[in-house]
Coordinates of C-alpha atoms and ligand atoms in Angstrom, one line a residue:
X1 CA -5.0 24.0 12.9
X2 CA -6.9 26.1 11.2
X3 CA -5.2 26.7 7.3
X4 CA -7.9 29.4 5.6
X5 CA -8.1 26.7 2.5
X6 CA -8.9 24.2 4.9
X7 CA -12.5 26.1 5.0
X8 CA -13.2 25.2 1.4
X9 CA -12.9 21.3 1.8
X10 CA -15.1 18.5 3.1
X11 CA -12.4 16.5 4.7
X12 CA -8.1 16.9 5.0
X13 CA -5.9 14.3 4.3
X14 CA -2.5 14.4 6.2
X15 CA 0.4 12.4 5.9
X16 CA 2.9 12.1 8.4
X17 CA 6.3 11.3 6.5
X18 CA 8.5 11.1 9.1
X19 CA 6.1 8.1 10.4
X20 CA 6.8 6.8 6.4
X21 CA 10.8 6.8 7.3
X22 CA 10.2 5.7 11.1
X23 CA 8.3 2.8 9.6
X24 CA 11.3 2.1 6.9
X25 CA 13.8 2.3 9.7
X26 CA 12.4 -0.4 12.2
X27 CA 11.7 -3.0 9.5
X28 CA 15.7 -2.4 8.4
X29 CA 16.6 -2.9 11.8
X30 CA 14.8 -6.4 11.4
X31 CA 17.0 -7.1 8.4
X32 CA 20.7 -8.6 9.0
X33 CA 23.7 -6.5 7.6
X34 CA 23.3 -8.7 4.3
X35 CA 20.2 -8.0 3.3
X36 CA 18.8 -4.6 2.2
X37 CA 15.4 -2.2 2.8
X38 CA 13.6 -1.5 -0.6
X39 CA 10.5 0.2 -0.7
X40 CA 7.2 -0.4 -2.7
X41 CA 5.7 2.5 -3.7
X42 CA 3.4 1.9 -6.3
X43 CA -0.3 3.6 -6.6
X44 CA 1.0 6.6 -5.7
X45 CA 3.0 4.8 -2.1
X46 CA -0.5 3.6 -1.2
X47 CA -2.3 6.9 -1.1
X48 CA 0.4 8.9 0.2
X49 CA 2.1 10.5 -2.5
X50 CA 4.9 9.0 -4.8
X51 CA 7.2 11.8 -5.0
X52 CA 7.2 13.0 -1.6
X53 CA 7.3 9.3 0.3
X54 CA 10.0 8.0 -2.1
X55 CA 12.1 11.7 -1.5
X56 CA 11.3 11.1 2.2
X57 CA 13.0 7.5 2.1
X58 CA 15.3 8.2 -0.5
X59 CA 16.7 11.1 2.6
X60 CA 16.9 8.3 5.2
X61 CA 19.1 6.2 2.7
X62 CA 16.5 3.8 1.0
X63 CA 18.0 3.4 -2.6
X64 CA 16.0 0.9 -4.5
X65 CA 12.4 1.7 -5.1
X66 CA 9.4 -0.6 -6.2
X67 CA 6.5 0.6 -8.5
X68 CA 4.2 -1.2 -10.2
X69 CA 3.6 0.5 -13.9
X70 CA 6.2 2.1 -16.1
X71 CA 4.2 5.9 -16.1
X72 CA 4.8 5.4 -12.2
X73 CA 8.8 4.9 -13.0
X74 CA 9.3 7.3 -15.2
X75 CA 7.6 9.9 -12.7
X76 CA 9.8 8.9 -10.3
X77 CA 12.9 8.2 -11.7
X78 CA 13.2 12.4 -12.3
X79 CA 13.7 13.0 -8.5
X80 CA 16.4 10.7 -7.8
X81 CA 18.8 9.5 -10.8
X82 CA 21.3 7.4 -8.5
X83 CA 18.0 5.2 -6.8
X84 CA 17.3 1.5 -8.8
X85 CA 13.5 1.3 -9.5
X86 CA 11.9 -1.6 -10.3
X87 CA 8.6 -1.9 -12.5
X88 CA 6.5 -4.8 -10.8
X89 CA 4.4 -5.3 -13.4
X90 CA 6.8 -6.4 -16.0
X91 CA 7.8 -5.5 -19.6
X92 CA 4.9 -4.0 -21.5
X93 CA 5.4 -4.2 -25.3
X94 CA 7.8 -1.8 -26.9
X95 CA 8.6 0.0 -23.6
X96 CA 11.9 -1.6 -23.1
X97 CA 13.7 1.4 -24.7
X98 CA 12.0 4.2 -22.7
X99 CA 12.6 2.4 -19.4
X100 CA 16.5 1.6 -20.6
X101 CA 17.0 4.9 -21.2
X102 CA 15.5 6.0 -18.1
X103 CA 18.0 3.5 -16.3
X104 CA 14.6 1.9 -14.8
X105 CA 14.5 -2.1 -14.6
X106 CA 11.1 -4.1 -15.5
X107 CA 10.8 -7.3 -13.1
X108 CA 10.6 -9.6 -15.9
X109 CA 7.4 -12.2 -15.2
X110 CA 7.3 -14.1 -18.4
X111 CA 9.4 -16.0 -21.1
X112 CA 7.7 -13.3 -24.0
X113 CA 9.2 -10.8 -21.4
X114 CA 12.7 -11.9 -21.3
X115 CA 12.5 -12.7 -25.2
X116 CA 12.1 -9.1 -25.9
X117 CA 14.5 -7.6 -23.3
X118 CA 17.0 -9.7 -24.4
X119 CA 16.5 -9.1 -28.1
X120 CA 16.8 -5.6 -27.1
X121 CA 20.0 -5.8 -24.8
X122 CA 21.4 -7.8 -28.3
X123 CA 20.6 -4.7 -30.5
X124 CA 22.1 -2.4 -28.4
X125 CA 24.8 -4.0 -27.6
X126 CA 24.4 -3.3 -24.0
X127 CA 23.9 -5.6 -20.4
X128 CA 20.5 -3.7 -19.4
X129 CA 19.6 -4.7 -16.0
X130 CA 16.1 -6.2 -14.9
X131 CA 15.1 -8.7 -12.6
X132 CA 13.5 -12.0 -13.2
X133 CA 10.0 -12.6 -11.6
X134 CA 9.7 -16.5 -10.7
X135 CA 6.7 -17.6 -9.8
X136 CA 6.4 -19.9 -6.3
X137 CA 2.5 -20.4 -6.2
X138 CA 0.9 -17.9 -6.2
X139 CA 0.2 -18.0 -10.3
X140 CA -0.3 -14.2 -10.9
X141 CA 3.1 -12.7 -12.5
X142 CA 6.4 -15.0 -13.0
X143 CA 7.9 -17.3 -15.0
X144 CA 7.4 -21.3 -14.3
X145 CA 9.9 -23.4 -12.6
X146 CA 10.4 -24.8 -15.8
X147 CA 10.2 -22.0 -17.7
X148 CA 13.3 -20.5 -15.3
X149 CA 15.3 -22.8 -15.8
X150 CA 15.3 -22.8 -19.6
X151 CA 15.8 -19.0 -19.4
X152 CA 18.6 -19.2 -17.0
X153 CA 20.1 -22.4 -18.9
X154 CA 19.3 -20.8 -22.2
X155 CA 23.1 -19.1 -23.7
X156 CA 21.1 -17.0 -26.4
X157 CA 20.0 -15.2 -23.6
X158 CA 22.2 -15.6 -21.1
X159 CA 24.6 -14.4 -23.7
X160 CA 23.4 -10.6 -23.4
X161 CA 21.6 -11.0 -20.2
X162 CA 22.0 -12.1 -16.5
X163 CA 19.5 -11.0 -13.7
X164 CA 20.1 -7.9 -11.7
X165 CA 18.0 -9.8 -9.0
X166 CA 15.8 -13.2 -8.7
X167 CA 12.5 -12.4 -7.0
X168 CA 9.3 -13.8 -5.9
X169 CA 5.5 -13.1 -4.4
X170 CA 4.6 -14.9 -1.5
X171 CA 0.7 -15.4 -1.5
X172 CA -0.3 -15.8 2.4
X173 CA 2.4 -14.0 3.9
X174 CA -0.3 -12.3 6.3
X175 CA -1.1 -15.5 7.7
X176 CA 2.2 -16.8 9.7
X177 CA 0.7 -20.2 10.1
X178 CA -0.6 -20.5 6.5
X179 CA 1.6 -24.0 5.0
X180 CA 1.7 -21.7 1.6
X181 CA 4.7 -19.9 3.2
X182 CA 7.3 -22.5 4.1
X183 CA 6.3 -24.2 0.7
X184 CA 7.1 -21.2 -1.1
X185 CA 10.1 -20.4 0.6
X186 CA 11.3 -23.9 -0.3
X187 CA 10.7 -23.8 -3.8
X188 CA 12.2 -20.8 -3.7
X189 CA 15.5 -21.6 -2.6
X190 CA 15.6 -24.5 -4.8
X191 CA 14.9 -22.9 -8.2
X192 CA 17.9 -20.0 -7.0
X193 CA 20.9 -22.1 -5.1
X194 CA 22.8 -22.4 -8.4
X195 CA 22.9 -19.1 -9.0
X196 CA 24.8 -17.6 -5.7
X197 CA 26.0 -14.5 -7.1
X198 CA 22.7 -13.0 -8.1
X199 CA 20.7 -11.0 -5.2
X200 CA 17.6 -12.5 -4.4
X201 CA 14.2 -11.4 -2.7
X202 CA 11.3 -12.9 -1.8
X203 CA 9.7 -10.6 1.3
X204 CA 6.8 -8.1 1.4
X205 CA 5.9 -6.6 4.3
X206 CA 4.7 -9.7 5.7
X207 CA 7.8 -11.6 4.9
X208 CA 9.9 -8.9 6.7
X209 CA 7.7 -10.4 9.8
X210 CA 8.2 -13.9 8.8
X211 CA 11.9 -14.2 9.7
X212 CA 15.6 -14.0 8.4
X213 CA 14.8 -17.4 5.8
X214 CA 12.4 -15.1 4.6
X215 CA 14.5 -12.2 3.5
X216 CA 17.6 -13.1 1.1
X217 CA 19.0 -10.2 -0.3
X218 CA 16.4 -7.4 -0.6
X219 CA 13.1 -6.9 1.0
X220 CA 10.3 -4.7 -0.4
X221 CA 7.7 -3.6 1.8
X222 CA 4.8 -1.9 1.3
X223 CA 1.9 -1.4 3.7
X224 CA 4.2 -1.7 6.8
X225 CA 5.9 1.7 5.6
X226 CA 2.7 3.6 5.4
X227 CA 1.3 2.0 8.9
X228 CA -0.7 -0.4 7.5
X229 CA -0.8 -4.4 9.4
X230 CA 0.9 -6.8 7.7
X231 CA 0.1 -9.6 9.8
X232 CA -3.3 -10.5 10.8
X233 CA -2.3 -12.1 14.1
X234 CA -0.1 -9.7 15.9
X235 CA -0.2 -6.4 17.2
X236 CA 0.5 -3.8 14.5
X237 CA 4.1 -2.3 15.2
X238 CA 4.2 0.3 12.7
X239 CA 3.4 4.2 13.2
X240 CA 0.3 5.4 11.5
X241 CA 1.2 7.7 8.7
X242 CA -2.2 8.6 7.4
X243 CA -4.9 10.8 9.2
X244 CA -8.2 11.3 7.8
X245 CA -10.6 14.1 9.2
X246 CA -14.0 15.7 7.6
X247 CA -16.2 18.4 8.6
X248 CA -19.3 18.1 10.5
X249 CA -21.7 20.1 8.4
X250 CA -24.5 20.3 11.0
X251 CA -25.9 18.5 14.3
X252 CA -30.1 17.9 14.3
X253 CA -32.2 15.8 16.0
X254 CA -33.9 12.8 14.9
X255 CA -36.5 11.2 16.8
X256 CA -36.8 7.6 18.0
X257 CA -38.7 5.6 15.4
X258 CA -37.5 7.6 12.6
X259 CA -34.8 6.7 9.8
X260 CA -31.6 7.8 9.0
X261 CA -30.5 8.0 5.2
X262 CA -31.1 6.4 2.0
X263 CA -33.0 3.4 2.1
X264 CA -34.3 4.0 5.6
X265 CA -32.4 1.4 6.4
X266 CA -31.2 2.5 10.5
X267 CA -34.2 3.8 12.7
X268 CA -33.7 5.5 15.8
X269 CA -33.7 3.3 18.9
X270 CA -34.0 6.3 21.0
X271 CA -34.0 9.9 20.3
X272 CA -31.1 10.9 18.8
X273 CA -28.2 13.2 18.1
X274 CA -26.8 12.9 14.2
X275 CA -23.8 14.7 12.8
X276 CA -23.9 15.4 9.2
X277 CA -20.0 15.0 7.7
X278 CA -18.6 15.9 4.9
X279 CA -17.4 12.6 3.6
X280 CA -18.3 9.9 1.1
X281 CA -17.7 7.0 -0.9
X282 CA -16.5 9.4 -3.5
X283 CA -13.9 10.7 -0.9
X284 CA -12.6 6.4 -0.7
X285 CA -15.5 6.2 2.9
X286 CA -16.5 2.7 1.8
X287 CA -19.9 2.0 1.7
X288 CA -20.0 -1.0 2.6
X289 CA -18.7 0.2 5.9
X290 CA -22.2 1.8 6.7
X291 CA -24.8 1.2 9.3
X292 CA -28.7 -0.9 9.1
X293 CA -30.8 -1.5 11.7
X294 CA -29.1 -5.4 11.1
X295 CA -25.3 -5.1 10.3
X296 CA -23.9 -2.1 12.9
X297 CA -21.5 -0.1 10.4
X298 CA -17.9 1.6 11.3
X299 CA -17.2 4.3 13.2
X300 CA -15.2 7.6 13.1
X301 CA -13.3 8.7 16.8
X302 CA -14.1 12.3 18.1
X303 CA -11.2 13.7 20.6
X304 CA -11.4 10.1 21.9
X305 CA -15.3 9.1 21.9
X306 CA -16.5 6.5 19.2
X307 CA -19.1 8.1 16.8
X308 CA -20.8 5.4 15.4
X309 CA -21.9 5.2 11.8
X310 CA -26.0 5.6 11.1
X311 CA -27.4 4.5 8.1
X312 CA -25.6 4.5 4.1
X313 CA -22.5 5.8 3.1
X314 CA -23.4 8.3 0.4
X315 CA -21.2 9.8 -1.6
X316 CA -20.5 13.4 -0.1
X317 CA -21.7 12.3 3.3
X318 CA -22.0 9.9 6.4
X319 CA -24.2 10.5 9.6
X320 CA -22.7 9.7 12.7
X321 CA -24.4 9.2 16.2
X322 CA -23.3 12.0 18.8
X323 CA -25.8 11.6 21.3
X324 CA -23.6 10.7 23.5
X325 CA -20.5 13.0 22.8
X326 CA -20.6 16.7 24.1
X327 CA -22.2 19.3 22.1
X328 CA -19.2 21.2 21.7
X329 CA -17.3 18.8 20.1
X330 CA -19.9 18.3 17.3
X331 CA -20.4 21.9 16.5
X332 CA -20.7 23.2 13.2
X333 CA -17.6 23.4 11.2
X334 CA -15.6 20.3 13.8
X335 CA -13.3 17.6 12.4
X336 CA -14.1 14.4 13.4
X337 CA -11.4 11.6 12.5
X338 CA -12.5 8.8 10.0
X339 CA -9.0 7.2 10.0
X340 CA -5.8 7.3 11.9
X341 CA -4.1 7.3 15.4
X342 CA -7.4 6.8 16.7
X343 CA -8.5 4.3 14.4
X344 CA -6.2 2.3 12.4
X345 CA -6.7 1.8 8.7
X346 CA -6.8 -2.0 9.2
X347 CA -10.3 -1.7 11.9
X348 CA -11.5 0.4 9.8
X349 CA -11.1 -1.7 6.6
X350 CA -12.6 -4.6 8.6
X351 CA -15.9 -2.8 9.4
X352 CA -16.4 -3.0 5.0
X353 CA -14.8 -6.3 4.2
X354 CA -12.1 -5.2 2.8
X355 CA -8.3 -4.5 3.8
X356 CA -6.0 -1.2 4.6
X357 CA -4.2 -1.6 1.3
X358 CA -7.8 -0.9 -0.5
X359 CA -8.8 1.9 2.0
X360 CA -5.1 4.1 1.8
X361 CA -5.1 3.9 -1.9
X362 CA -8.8 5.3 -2.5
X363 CA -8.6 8.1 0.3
X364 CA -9.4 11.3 -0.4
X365 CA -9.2 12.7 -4.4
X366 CA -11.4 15.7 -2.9
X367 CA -9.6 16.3 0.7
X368 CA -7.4 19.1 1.0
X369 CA -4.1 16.8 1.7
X370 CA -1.2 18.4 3.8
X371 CA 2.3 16.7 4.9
X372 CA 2.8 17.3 8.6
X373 CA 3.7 15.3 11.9
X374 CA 0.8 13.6 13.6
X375 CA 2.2 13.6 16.9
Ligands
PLP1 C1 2.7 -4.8 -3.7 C2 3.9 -5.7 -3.7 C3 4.8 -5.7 -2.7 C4 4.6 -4.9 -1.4 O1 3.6 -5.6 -0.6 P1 3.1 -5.2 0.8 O2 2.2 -6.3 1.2 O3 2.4 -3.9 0.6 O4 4.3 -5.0 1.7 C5 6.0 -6.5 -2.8 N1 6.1 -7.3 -3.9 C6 5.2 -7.4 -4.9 C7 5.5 -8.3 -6.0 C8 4.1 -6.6 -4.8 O5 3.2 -6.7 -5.8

């Protein structure tokens, strides 16, 4: 365990990719022969590192690839010239040539969109492929139902340009119950029947979990692949992939009746034991996951004991309470674990309001981060 750099840094980020393809593998095997396993890899695969997660999954066989902006394509596209990658976000202006050239594909999400890839497929003379983004409800990115149609009935454009695939966002997929997904689904179908020969895909993560109707052609998960919980009301399958640890910088004692941190805002109910540890909000440690004497905060896991948060989150540090937990554990220079196989992303995230998918993709700028198996 101990790697002489590691002594230099606060905290170490490790990332398991093995888990990353484990995690790819089990939601293909949900998938029926037809349909195919993308992967979304955007902000940087959710924390854990574009090039090495999308080399990891391009290995076990993955071969199309979802990122959100075109700098992100164009850093991956280097790796791997035989993988389709997808740019979520669309066409930015006057990027279609860079991204042609590259043999990337925008998702296209508006009329304007499709207007200036097809003008561009026209001057070059040339069938570039992209997909078409419809929206189903959930109004961020995508073309009308309307507006679909007219593209796909306009001949103009349908001269120089036919989707590589149809695709669309489903807005509740977390919730199984949620009326939003059926709805979607339906106009989903609708808008696509009369166009049978062009792949389709609709699934996230959670739409991997919603069933067979739910996948088409092509899924494109995200969080499942890097262990995060795609559903909020089932057990989380998916192997954790992420492991956050920081160092304990010192042990003291504070005595009952006294505070703990900025604000004063936790006093000691009895006389305590307080690990200082080298991570903050500035290492992606919300702070809204801290502790006050009213709202109990989050905790960190210590070979197996809960440490609980005391007091604000600041931003090179967190006190934790170790009264409880042997000396020897909490010596100088220990790791304690803020995240991972002892405490998923998705309990952690709850503890600040907020969800995995925020926590994995603010972790640790400053952490020394190392790929290697966390089993
Ligand atoms: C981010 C994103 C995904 C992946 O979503 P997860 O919930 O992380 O699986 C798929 N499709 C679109 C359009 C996205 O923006």
């Amino acid at each position: 365990m101990t790697d002489a750099s590691d002594s230099l840094f606060g905290g170490r980020l490790t990332i398991d990719l093995k888990a990353i393809t484990a995690n790819w593998t089990i939601l293909k095997n949900k998938l029926s022969d037809r349909a195919e396993c993308a992967a979304t890899v955007k902000a940087d695969a959710y924390g854990t590192g574009l090039t090495q997660a999308s080399k990891a999954l391009y290995d076990d066989g993955c071969r199309t690839f979802f990122v959100a902006l075109p700098v992100e394509a164009l850093k991956l596209c280097r790796g791997m010239p035989d993988a389709t990658i997808y740019v979520l976000d669309g066409l930015f202006p006057g990027t279609a040539k860079t991204l042609a050239e590259n043999g990337i594909r925008p998702v296209l999400a508006s009329t304007d969109e499709v207007q200036e890839w097809a003008a561009f497929c026209r001057e070059t003379g040339q069938h570039h492929p992209a997909a078409l983004h419809v929206d189903t409800g959930i109004h961020r990115l995508g073309l009308s139902a309307a507006e679909f149609e007219e593209v796909m009935l306009n001949g103009d454009i349908r001269e120089v340009f036919t989707p590589s695939l149809i695709m669309s966002h489903l807005a509740c997929g977390a919730d199984p119950e949620h009326p939003m997904n059926s709805e979607q689904l339906k106009r989903f179908k609708n808008l696509t029947s009369a166009y049978p020969d062009i792949p389709k895909s609709l699934a996230n993560s959670a739409g991997v979990f919603l069933g067979e109707d739910y996948h088409f052609d092509l899924v494109r998960p995200g969080i499942s692949l890097y262990g995060g919980k795609a559903l909020d009301t089932m057990p989380n399958p998916m192997q954790p992939a992420v492991k956050v640890e920081a160092r304990i910088m010192m042990a003291r004692s504070v005595p009952q009746g006294d505070t703990i941190g900025y604000g004063a805002m936790q006093t000691a109910r009895r006389d305590l034991r307080v690990a200082v540890v080298a991570a903050g909000y500035a290492d992606g440690m919300m702070r809204r996951a801290g502790s006050t004497d009213i709202a109990p905060g989050a905790y960190a896991m210590i070979e197996g004991h809960k440490a609980p948060l005391l007091g604000r989150v600041s931003m090179d540090m967190i006190t934790l309470d170790v009264t409880d937990i042997s000396p020897h554990l909490t010596r100088r220079g220990a790791f304690v674990e803020m995240m991972g196989p002892q405490l998923a992303a998705s309990d952690l995230a709850a503890y600040a309001d907020t969800i995995d998918y925020e926590y994995l993709t603010n972790l640790g700028r400053r952490f020394l981060r190392r790929y290697a198996s966390l089993t």
